[in-house]
Amino acid sequence: MARPFLPPASAASPRLLVSLATLCLGTVLGACDSGTGPEPDTTVAQVLVSPTPFQLQTGQSVGLTATATNAAGQVLTAEFVWSSSPAGIVEVTQDGHVTALTPGTATVAATAGGVSGNAVGTILPIPPPLAPVGLSATTESHVAIDLAWLDLSDDEDRFEVERATANGAFAPLIELPANTLALRDDDLSPGTVYRYRVRACRDQSCSDWSAEAQASTHATLVFAPSPLPDATETEPYEATFTASGGDGSYLWSVSDDALPPGLALSESGVLS
């Protein structure tokens, strides 16, 4: 009986082997389908802004960043619109750069796809300059007192000086440019006690007042006797001068050698 001829396995057709291999590979890897899978979700689910919270002094700046993600937490490429509230506390540019304008609390928002994220910032005033120290008051004359102090600040724009009498209230005396270290207060009343204080200021912000310093102007110089007693020719003559006021240290002299012949003035004030 005739039997069909089957070629041995080693003699299988090369074309058949290639087809079977291709079929198996396509089944395992799914490469026979030319599709690329589902498109990613581009719907913004959340916007995060950082850093938050942030803190600035008036005039300082910080750059904020915003990140948008979808519901699966995947980061999305998004265009953000930046804003802040309330108005006037900070200024924000459309690249997230924030500048502090005035003290207060501000909320900065970044919005993309109708979803917003916020950062809260506290704006602090710039600290005032350091107070001057070592204020001294030195009597210069019966109408002038010299003041001096140490400047510990490097950012003041002026010094304010106030003056008071012994028991009086302080009142503004003068404003001086930055880095000033001394002042002569003149046109004062003789024999009067004056008190002083000074502070450093920048714009509307000022340091504490310095410790007070006080001095008294000299009393008005009084000379006696005046006029001199009359003299009699050929008779002995002597007159002793006295003085009060001033700094209490007196030196007697005659201007232009104006004494008549036979008279002399000692350094202690005796005319004879």
mmCIF file of N, CA, C and O in Angstrom, residues 9 11-27 32:
data_model
loop_
_atom_site.group_PDB
_atom_site.id
_atom_site.type_symbol
_atom_site.label_atom_id
_atom_site.label_comp_id
_atom_site.label_asym_id
_atom_site.label_seq_id
_atom_site.Cartn_x
_atom_site.Cartn_y
_atom_site.Cartn_z
ATOM 1 N N ALA A 9 12.327 15.982 9.782
ATOM 2 C CA ALA A 9 12.295 17.327 10.397
ATOM 3 C C ALA A 9 13.472 18.166 10.002
ATOM 4 O O ALA A 9 13.390 19.365 9.830
ATOM 5 N N ALA A 11 14.750 18.357 7.354
ATOM 6 C CA ALA A 11 14.661 18.839 5.968
ATOM 7 C C ALA A 11 13.536 19.823 5.808
ATOM 8 O O ALA A 11 13.082 20.058 4.682
ATOM 9 N N ALA A 12 12.977 20.382 6.861
ATOM 10 C CA ALA A 12 11.874 21.358 6.748
ATOM 11 C C ALA A 12 12.275 22.536 5.905
ATOM 12 O O ALA A 12 13.430 22.936 5.880
ATOM 13 N N SER A 13 11.264 23.098 5.268
ATOM 14 C CA SER A 13 11.512 24.239 4.361
ATOM 15 C C SER A 13 11.993 25.448 5.155
ATOM 16 O O SER A 13 11.411 25.797 6.173
ATOM 17 N N PRO A 14 13.034 26.120 4.712
ATOM 18 C CA PRO A 14 13.512 27.354 5.391
ATOM 19 C C PRO A 14 12.435 28.403 5.427
ATOM 20 O O PRO A 14 12.323 29.158 6.380
ATOM 21 N N ARG A 15 11.619 28.491 4.366
ATOM 22 C CA ARG A 15 10.570 29.517 4.327
ATOM 23 C C ARG A 15 9.554 29.262 5.421
ATOM 24 O O ARG A 15 9.056 30.179 6.063
ATOM 25 N N LEU A 16 9.199 27.939 5.642
ATOM 26 C CA LEU A 16 8.228 27.604 6.674
ATOM 27 C C LEU A 16 8.770 27.967 8.062
ATOM 28 O O LEU A 16 8.066 28.500 8.907
ATOM 29 N N LEU A 17 10.048 27.713 8.312
ATOM 30 C CA LEU A 17 10.652 28.034 9.605
ATOM 31 C C LEU A 17 10.639 29.531 9.888
ATOM 32 O O LEU A 17 10.355 29.982 10.991
ATOM 33 N N VAL A 18 10.945 30.315 8.874
ATOM 34 C CA VAL A 18 10.939 31.779 9.051
ATOM 35 C C VAL A 18 9.552 32.262 9.364
ATOM 36 O O VAL A 18 9.319 33.117 10.221
ATOM 37 N N SER A 19 8.537 31.716 8.705
ATOM 38 C CA SER A 19 7.152 32.146 8.923
ATOM 39 C C SER A 19 6.711 31.818 10.326
ATOM 40 O O SER A 19 6.056 32.607 11.012
ATOM 41 N N LEU A 20 7.051 30.586 10.792
ATOM 42 C CA LEU A 20 6.677 30.200 12.148
ATOM 43 C C LEU A 20 7.350 31.093 13.189
ATOM 44 O O LEU A 20 6.744 31.517 14.176
ATOM 45 N N ALA A 21 8.635 31.406 12.973
ATOM 46 C CA ALA A 21 9.356 32.285 13.915
ATOM 47 C C ALA A 21 8.741 33.662 13.974
ATOM 48 O O ALA A 21 8.595 34.270 15.028
ATOM 49 N N THR A 22 8.373 34.168 12.806
ATOM 50 C CA THR A 22 7.761 35.496 12.754
ATOM 51 C C THR A 22 6.439 35.504 13.473
ATOM 52 O O THR A 22 6.098 36.443 14.207
ATOM 53 N N LEU A 23 5.648 34.420 13.268
ATOM 54 C CA LEU A 23 4.351 34.331 13.919
ATOM 55 C C LEU A 23 4.500 34.310 15.437
ATOM 56 O O LEU A 23 3.787 34.995 16.166
ATOM 57 N N CYS A 24 5.444 33.491 15.944
ATOM 58 C CA CYS A 24 5.652 33.396 17.398
ATOM 59 C C CYS A 24 6.099 34.715 17.996
ATOM 60 O O CYS A 24 5.635 35.154 19.048
ATOM 61 N N LEU A 25 7.042 35.388 17.323
ATOM 62 C CA LEU A 25 7.552 36.672 17.837
ATOM 63 C C LEU A 25 6.464 37.714 17.871
ATOM 64 O O LEU A 25 6.314 38.478 18.822
ATOM 65 N N GLY A 26 5.642 37.718 16.821
ATOM 66 C CA GLY A 26 4.558 38.693 16.783
ATOM 67 C C GLY A 26 3.534 38.430 17.853
ATOM 68 O O GLY A 26 2.951 39.344 18.415
ATOM 69 N N THR A 27 3.298 37.145 18.152
ATOM 70 C CA THR A 27 2.316 36.810 19.185
ATOM 71 C C THR A 27 2.811 37.227 20.556
ATOM 72 O O THR A 27 2.082 37.791 21.375
ATOM 73 N N CYS A 32 3.058 42.855 15.840
ATOM 74 C CA CYS A 32 2.387 42.829 14.536
ATOM 75 C C CYS A 32 1.427 43.988 14.386
ATOM 76 O O CYS A 32 1.013 44.316 13.290
#
